[in-house]
mmCIF file of C-alpha atoms in Angstrom:
data_model
loop_
_atom_site.group_PDB
_atom_site.id
_atom_site.type_symbol
_atom_site.label_atom_id
_atom_site.label_comp_id
_atom_site.label_asym_id
_atom_site.label_seq_id
_atom_site.Cartn_x
_atom_site.Cartn_y
_atom_site.Cartn_z
ATOM 1 C CA MET A 1 27.942 7.719 15.950
ATOM 2 C CA PRO A 2 27.586 7.458 12.176
ATOM 3 C CA ASP A 3 26.594 3.770 12.276
ATOM 4 C CA SER A 4 24.163 3.965 15.189
ATOM 5 C CA ARG A 5 20.470 3.547 14.519
ATOM 6 C CA TYR A 6 19.962 6.354 17.074
ATOM 7 C CA SER A 7 22.267 8.836 15.346
ATOM 8 C CA ASP A 8 19.464 10.589 13.450
ATOM 9 C CA LEU A 9 17.221 11.884 16.221
ATOM 10 C CA ASP A 10 14.702 13.177 13.684
ATOM 11 C CA ARG A 11 14.202 9.585 12.541
ATOM 12 C CA PRO A 12 13.902 7.479 15.709
ATOM 13 C CA PRO A 13 13.662 3.689 15.418
ATOM 14 C CA LEU A 14 10.445 1.767 15.777
ATOM 15 C CA SER A 15 9.948 -0.425 18.845
ATOM 16 C CA ALA A 16 8.739 -3.941 18.059
ATOM 17 C CA ALA A 17 7.828 -4.414 21.732
ATOM 18 C CA ALA A 18 5.606 -1.321 21.751
ATOM 19 C CA LEU A 19 3.954 -2.291 18.469
ATOM 20 C CA ASN A 20 3.230 -5.815 19.680
ATOM 21 C CA ARG A 21 1.761 -4.504 22.944
ATOM 22 C CA ALA A 22 -0.518 -2.182 20.993
ATOM 23 C CA LEU A 23 -1.606 -4.515 18.199
ATOM 24 C CA VAL A 24 -1.336 -8.170 19.245
ATOM 25 C CA ARG A 25 -4.145 -9.214 21.542
ATOM 26 C CA PRO A 26 -6.722 -12.029 21.803
ATOM 27 C CA GLY A 27 -9.054 -11.872 18.815
ATOM 28 C CA SER A 28 -6.853 -9.467 16.857
ATOM 29 C CA LEU A 29 -5.963 -10.094 13.232
ATOM 30 C CA TRP A 30 -2.345 -9.269 14.060
ATOM 31 C CA THR A 31 -0.371 -12.193 15.465
ATOM 32 C CA GLY A 32 3.115 -10.708 15.625
ATOM 33 C CA VAL A 33 5.126 -7.673 14.549
ATOM 34 C CA THR A 34 8.836 -8.024 13.753
ATOM 35 C CA VAL A 35 11.067 -5.002 13.099
ATOM 36 C CA VAL A 36 14.377 -5.593 11.302
ATOM 37 C CA GLN A 37 17.066 -3.006 10.703
ATOM 38 C CA SER A 38 17.581 -3.936 7.058
ATOM 39 C CA THR A 39 16.438 -6.464 4.510
ATOM 40 C CA GLY A 40 16.242 -6.872 0.782
ATOM 41 C CA SER A 41 12.446 -6.975 0.518
ATOM 42 C CA THR A 42 9.849 -7.383 3.254
ATOM 43 C CA ASN A 43 7.478 -8.910 0.704
ATOM 44 C CA ALA A 44 10.025 -11.533 -0.345
ATOM 45 C CA ASP A 45 10.861 -12.352 3.280
ATOM 46 C CA LEU A 46 7.206 -12.679 4.267
ATOM 47 C CA ALA A 47 6.360 -14.744 1.169
ATOM 48 C CA ARG A 48 9.074 -17.175 2.226
ATOM 49 C CA ALA A 49 7.664 -17.241 5.748
ATOM 50 C CA ALA A 50 4.162 -17.821 4.372
ATOM 51 C CA ARG A 51 5.335 -20.898 2.479
ATOM 52 C CA GLU A 52 6.906 -22.138 5.703
ATOM 53 C CA GLY A 53 3.575 -21.846 7.528
ATOM 54 C CA ALA A 54 3.683 -18.410 9.162
ATOM 55 C CA PRO A 55 0.247 -17.467 10.515
ATOM 56 C CA GLU A 56 -2.154 -14.905 9.135
ATOM 57 C CA GLY A 57 -1.537 -11.527 10.716
ATOM 58 C CA THR A 58 2.248 -11.689 10.642
ATOM 59 C CA VAL A 59 3.748 -8.214 10.098
ATOM 60 C CA LEU A 60 7.321 -7.504 9.022
ATOM 61 C CA VAL A 61 8.715 -3.962 9.181
ATOM 62 C CA ALA A 62 12.128 -2.916 7.827
ATOM 63 C CA GLU A 63 13.869 0.270 8.913
ATOM 64 C CA SER A 64 15.807 0.079 5.655
ATOM 65 C CA GLN A 65 14.973 -1.925 2.550
ATOM 66 C CA GLU A 66 17.756 -2.580 0.068
ATOM 67 C CA ALA A 67 15.816 -4.181 -2.759
ATOM 68 C CA GLY A 68 12.299 -2.802 -2.462
ATOM 69 C CA ARG A 69 10.057 -3.817 -5.327
ATOM 70 C CA GLY A 70 7.025 -2.269 -6.908
ATOM 71 C CA ARG A 71 4.812 -3.657 -9.621
ATOM 72 C CA LEU A 72 6.500 -5.207 -12.667
ATOM 73 C CA GLY A 73 9.802 -5.513 -10.816
ATOM 74 C CA ARG A 74 10.413 -1.774 -10.425
ATOM 75 C CA THR A 75 12.917 -1.082 -7.645
ATOM 76 C CA TRP A 76 13.192 1.771 -5.147
ATOM 77 C CA SER A 77 15.051 2.692 -1.968
ATOM 78 C CA ALA A 78 14.975 5.392 0.710
ATOM 79 C CA PRO A 79 17.191 6.560 3.594
ATOM 80 C CA PRO A 80 16.861 4.420 6.758
ATOM 81 C CA ARG A 81 13.831 5.239 8.945
ATOM 82 C CA SER A 82 12.629 7.919 6.496
ATOM 83 C CA GLY A 83 9.466 6.006 5.715
ATOM 84 C CA LEU A 84 7.262 3.106 6.686
ATOM 85 C CA THR A 85 8.255 -0.037 4.817
ATOM 86 C CA PHE A 86 6.339 -3.108 5.887
ATOM 87 C CA SER A 87 4.435 -6.167 4.696
ATOM 88 C CA ILE A 88 1.550 -8.186 6.097
ATOM 89 C CA LEU A 89 0.551 -11.826 5.596
ATOM 90 C CA LEU A 90 -3.090 -12.719 4.989
ATOM 91 C CA ARG A 91 -4.750 -16.062 4.356
ATOM 92 C CA PRO A 92 -8.129 -15.012 2.913
ATOM 93 C CA SER A 93 -10.945 -17.536 2.802
ATOM 94 C CA VAL A 94 -12.952 -15.633 0.176
ATOM 95 C CA PRO A 95 -13.131 -16.812 -3.456
ATOM 96 C CA VAL A 96 -9.928 -16.237 -5.408
ATOM 97 C CA ALA A 97 -11.874 -14.218 -8.001
ATOM 98 C CA ALA A 98 -12.597 -11.583 -5.328
ATOM 99 C CA GLN A 99 -9.047 -11.370 -4.015
ATOM 100 C CA GLY A 100 -8.094 -8.764 -6.604
ATOM 101 C CA TRP A 101 -9.722 -6.343 -4.170
ATOM 102 C CA LEU A 102 -7.077 -6.906 -1.497
ATOM 103 C CA SER A 103 -4.602 -4.283 -2.701
ATOM 104 C CA LEU A 104 -7.483 -1.821 -3.219
ATOM 105 C CA LEU A 105 -8.789 -2.586 0.283
ATOM 106 C CA TYR A 106 -5.317 -1.937 1.659
ATOM 107 C CA GLY A 107 -5.208 1.364 -0.196
ATOM 108 C CA VAL A 108 -8.564 2.459 1.202
ATOM 109 C CA ALA A 109 -7.420 1.605 4.728
ATOM 110 C CA ALA A 110 -4.023 3.278 4.413
ATOM 111 C CA ALA A 111 -5.439 6.430 2.841
ATOM 112 C CA SER A 112 -8.057 6.705 5.584
ATOM 113 C CA ALA A 113 -5.454 6.306 8.335
ATOM 114 C CA VAL A 114 -3.045 8.825 6.808
ATOM 115 C CA ARG A 115 -5.798 11.370 6.182
ATOM 116 C CA ARG A 116 -6.933 11.094 9.785
ATOM 117 C CA LEU A 117 -3.529 11.327 11.494
ATOM 118 C CA ALA A 118 -1.507 13.376 9.029
ATOM 119 C CA GLU A 119 -4.372 15.624 7.874
ATOM 120 C CA VAL A 120 -3.252 15.277 4.262
ATOM 121 C CA ASP A 121 -5.728 14.636 1.440
ATOM 122 C CA VAL A 122 -4.580 11.265 0.151
ATOM 123 C CA ARG A 123 -6.238 9.846 -2.970
ATOM 124 C CA LEU A 124 -5.994 6.443 -4.636
ATOM 125 C CA LYS A 125 -4.559 5.877 -8.083
ATOM 126 C CA TRP A 126 -5.574 2.506 -9.488
ATOM 127 C CA PRO A 127 -4.208 -0.056 -8.941
ATOM 128 C CA ASN A 128 -1.733 0.544 -6.135
ATOM 129 C CA ASP A 129 -0.553 4.118 -5.498
ATOM 130 C CA LEU A 130 -1.456 6.706 -2.876
ATOM 131 C CA LEU A 131 -1.258 10.267 -4.165
ATOM 132 C CA VAL A 132 -1.246 13.774 -2.771
ATOM 133 C CA GLY A 133 -2.303 15.903 -5.690
ATOM 134 C CA GLU A 134 -0.576 14.229 -8.635
ATOM 135 C CA ARG A 135 2.460 13.080 -6.647
ATOM 136 C CA LYS A 136 3.014 9.606 -5.211
ATOM 137 C CA ILE A 137 3.387 9.303 -1.457
ATOM 138 C CA ALA A 138 3.055 5.518 -1.134
ATOM 139 C CA GLY A 139 2.935 2.362 -3.177
ATOM 140 C CA ILE A 140 1.332 -1.004 -2.466
ATOM 141 C CA LEU A 141 2.311 -4.424 -3.807
ATOM 142 C CA ALA A 142 0.227 -7.581 -3.303
ATOM 143 C CA GLU A 143 1.682 -10.974 -4.160
ATOM 144 C CA ARG A 144 0.408 -14.530 -3.822
ATOM 145 C CA ALA A 145 2.456 -17.076 -1.874
ATOM 146 C CA ASP A 146 0.715 -20.451 -2.196
ATOM 147 C CA ASP A 147 -2.623 -20.000 -0.371
ATOM 148 C CA ALA A 148 -1.497 -16.759 1.286
ATOM 149 C CA VAL A 149 -1.373 -13.160 0.079
ATOM 150 C CA VAL A 150 1.466 -10.859 1.105
ATOM 151 C CA ILE A 151 0.839 -7.120 0.829
ATOM 152 C CA GLY A 152 3.599 -4.574 1.248
ATOM 153 C CA MET A 153 3.557 -0.802 1.451
ATOM 154 C CA GLY A 154 6.208 1.869 1.321
ATOM 155 C CA LEU A 155 5.034 5.238 2.688
ATOM 156 C CA ASN A 156 7.300 8.293 2.380
ATOM 157 C CA VAL A 157 7.268 9.980 5.778
ATOM 158 C CA SER A 158 10.228 12.273 6.507
ATOM 159 C CA LEU A 159 11.988 12.373 3.143
ATOM 160 C CA THR A 160 13.160 15.862 2.203
ATOM 161 C CA PRO A 161 12.762 17.224 -1.331
ATOM 162 C CA VAL A 162 16.357 16.284 -2.230
ATOM 163 C CA GLU A 163 15.853 12.724 -0.933
ATOM 164 C CA LEU A 164 12.786 11.997 -3.038
ATOM 165 C CA PRO A 165 13.596 9.353 -5.674
ATOM 166 C CA VAL A 166 11.789 11.048 -8.572
ATOM 167 C CA PRO A 167 10.173 14.464 -9.189
ATOM 168 C CA THR A 168 6.721 12.840 -9.197
ATOM 169 C CA ALA A 169 7.108 11.669 -5.569
ATOM 170 C CA THR A 170 6.305 13.437 -2.309
ATOM 171 C CA SER A 171 6.375 12.745 1.418
ATOM 172 C CA LEU A 172 4.404 13.634 4.519
ATOM 173 C CA ALA A 173 7.192 16.046 5.506
ATOM 174 C CA VAL A 174 7.096 17.799 2.135
ATOM 175 C CA GLU A 175 3.311 18.076 2.463
ATOM 176 C CA GLN A 176 3.686 19.584 5.978
ATOM 177 C CA ALA A 177 1.629 16.812 7.526
ATOM 178 C CA ALA A 178 0.304 17.044 11.071
ATOM 179 C CA CYS A 179 1.965 13.733 12.043
ATOM 180 C CA LEU A 180 5.436 12.490 11.081
ATOM 181 C CA ASP A 181 5.691 9.911 13.882
ATOM 182 C CA ARG A 182 5.916 6.511 12.228
ATOM 183 C CA ASP A 183 4.693 4.534 15.252
ATOM 184 C CA PRO A 184 1.140 5.932 15.423
ATOM 185 C CA LEU A 185 0.978 5.992 11.625
ATOM 186 C CA LEU A 186 1.801 2.281 11.424
ATOM 187 C CA ARG A 187 -0.664 1.415 14.185
ATOM 188 C CA ALA A 188 -3.409 3.402 12.468
ATOM 189 C CA VAL A 189 -2.826 1.783 9.079
ATOM 190 C CA LEU A 190 -2.858 -1.734 10.538
ATOM 191 C CA ARG A 191 -6.008 -1.069 12.563
ATOM 192 C CA GLU A 192 -7.789 0.292 9.485
ATOM 193 C CA VAL A 193 -6.646 -2.708 7.439
ATOM 194 C CA GLU A 194 -8.009 -5.068 10.092
ATOM 195 C CA THR A 195 -11.399 -3.346 10.129
ATOM 196 C CA HIS A 196 -11.805 -3.354 6.345
ATOM 197 C CA TYR A 197 -10.426 -6.886 5.956
ATOM 198 C CA ARG A 198 -12.824 -8.351 8.524
ATOM 199 C CA GLU A 199 -15.806 -6.606 6.923
ATOM 200 C CA TRP A 200 -14.763 -7.764 3.441
ATOM 201 C CA ALA A 201 -14.157 -11.349 4.597
ATOM 202 C CA ALA A 202 -17.497 -11.438 6.447
ATOM 203 C CA ALA A 203 -19.173 -10.406 3.176
ATOM 204 C CA GLY A 204 -17.481 -13.278 1.342
ATOM 205 C CA GLY A 205 -15.339 -10.855 -0.636
ATOM 206 C CA ASP A 206 -18.349 -8.944 -1.989
ATOM 207 C CA ALA A 207 -16.981 -5.399 -2.324
ATOM 208 C CA ASP A 208 -20.467 -3.918 -2.699
ATOM 209 C CA ALA A 209 -22.029 -5.680 0.286
ATOM 210 C CA CYS A 210 -19.307 -4.487 2.682
ATOM 211 C CA GLY A 211 -19.114 -0.967 1.245
ATOM 212 C CA LEU A 212 -15.573 -1.373 -0.032
ATOM 213 C CA ARG A 213 -16.291 -0.406 -3.627
ATOM 214 C CA ALA A 214 -18.105 2.773 -2.519
ATOM 215 C CA ALA A 215 -15.214 3.668 -0.191
ATOM 216 C CA TYR A 216 -12.688 3.089 -2.951
ATOM 217 C CA LEU A 217 -14.589 5.188 -5.484
ATOM 218 C CA ALA A 218 -14.955 8.013 -2.948
ATOM 219 C CA SER A 219 -11.148 8.203 -2.667
ATOM 220 C CA SER A 220 -10.270 7.434 -6.279
ATOM 221 C CA ALA A 221 -8.027 9.754 -8.249
ATOM 222 C CA THR A 222 -8.544 7.599 -11.356
ATOM 223 C CA VAL A 223 -12.232 6.796 -11.819
ATOM 224 C CA GLY A 224 -14.135 9.572 -13.559
ATOM 225 C CA ARG A 225 -11.032 10.990 -15.246
ATOM 226 C CA PRO A 226 -9.634 10.725 -18.769
ATOM 227 C CA VAL A 227 -6.664 8.366 -18.623
ATOM 228 C CA ARG A 228 -3.910 7.029 -20.811
ATOM 229 C CA VAL A 229 -3.269 3.375 -20.028
ATOM 230 C CA GLU A 230 0.145 2.165 -21.128
ATOM 231 C CA LEU A 231 0.074 -1.532 -22.007
ATOM 232 C CA PRO A 232 2.812 -4.099 -22.676
ATOM 233 C CA GLY A 233 4.334 -4.002 -26.133
ATOM 234 C CA ASP A 234 4.378 -0.196 -26.325
ATOM 235 C CA GLN A 235 0.605 -0.104 -26.816
ATOM 236 C CA ALA A 236 -1.696 2.409 -25.139
ATOM 237 C CA LEU A 237 -5.381 2.966 -24.524
ATOM 238 C CA THR A 238 -6.823 6.451 -24.000
ATOM 239 C CA GLY A 239 -10.325 6.878 -22.644
ATOM 240 C CA LEU A 240 -12.490 7.617 -19.627
ATOM 241 C CA ALA A 241 -11.983 5.541 -16.477
ATOM 242 C CA THR A 242 -15.581 4.709 -15.603
ATOM 243 C CA GLY A 243 -15.455 2.271 -12.705
ATOM 244 C CA ILE A 244 -14.110 -0.777 -10.911
ATOM 245 C CA ASP A 245 -15.666 -4.165 -11.674
ATOM 246 C CA PRO A 246 -16.542 -6.890 -9.088
ATOM 247 C CA GLY A 247 -13.027 -8.327 -9.410
ATOM 248 C CA GLY A 248 -11.275 -5.020 -8.706
ATOM 249 C CA HIS A 249 -10.404 -4.410 -12.369
ATOM 250 C CA LEU A 250 -10.384 -0.949 -13.941
ATOM 251 C CA GLN A 251 -13.048 -0.210 -16.548
ATOM 252 C CA VAL A 252 -12.173 2.229 -19.319
ATOM 253 C CA GLU A 253 -14.476 3.440 -22.110
ATOM 254 C CA SER A 254 -12.721 4.313 -25.359
ATOM 255 C CA GLY A 255 -14.116 4.673 -28.856
ATOM 256 C CA GLY A 256 -17.536 3.462 -27.806
ATOM 257 C CA GLU A 257 -16.192 0.262 -26.249
ATOM 258 C CA ARG A 258 -15.619 -0.744 -22.630
ATOM 259 C CA TYR A 259 -12.295 -2.311 -21.690
ATOM 260 C CA THR A 260 -11.679 -4.191 -18.453
ATOM 261 C CA LEU A 261 -8.075 -4.158 -17.248
ATOM 262 C CA SER A 262 -6.362 -6.100 -14.479
ATOM 263 C CA ALA A 263 -3.279 -4.777 -12.701
ATOM 264 C CA GLY A 264 -1.198 -7.393 -14.497
ATOM 265 C CA ASP A 265 -2.335 -6.022 -17.874
ATOM 266 C CA VAL A 266 -1.093 -2.508 -17.220
ATOM 267 C CA VAL A 267 2.338 -0.848 -17.254
ATOM 268 C CA HIS A 268 1.167 2.645 -16.197
ATOM 269 C CA VAL A 269 -2.096 4.541 -15.778
ATOM 270 C CA ARG A 270 -1.662 8.297 -16.198
ATOM 271 C CA PRO A 271 -4.003 11.258 -16.560
ATOM 272 C CA ALA A 272 -4.692 11.831 -20.244
ATOM 273 C CA ALA A 273 -3.070 14.942 -21.648
#
């Protein structure tokens, strides 16, 4: 059965019915979970749906993504059902200036869920990567679609060493995680996102008042370390990452000056040699 979605028993399909039963309920943030076998990009699909009026809390999961995108248009792909590839639709009511925290909030939630279920020490690389050690296990991409924000994540779950896209990547399987079952992992991530999002929204987007900045800094693999920030135009800034400002921007001290960088300003942030 080479074309059957059940042919790889180590990578069973997700059940949309089971996910909806577990996550969609009165008062929940989540209003519907759709699982598709394949798509180009869950973020692009959900952004289109957002512009057509899809409600907050819509979740789209793809068993295979053919044109997955990271920041700055970087592309990636993975074998079907080897990871969790999904996007969520939010319609935040907090000031736009505070919405730069959304991808960081998502990272805090996802890292917490994966640490708890998979028992792997996941850290956060600003602005949008989840790391185990120095290797990337997941990436997050937040995009605006009119008054909505779509946030997507790709988490490497069962990829083997030969399936990893680059030497700097890893997966839960490679890290010998305690949980490789995508269903409970997805549920846990979405429940953590809901908790953090509600607290952040109730605080009007104030990352200090809701404890989000403290939670982010506690998991950060960037703040407190010497970094080399690669900028557009083949420029670079080397210095000490000292903090995250109220808008979710990275603060770097270099040569006696403090620089404040948004995700859109940056090509790469790497540990300084």
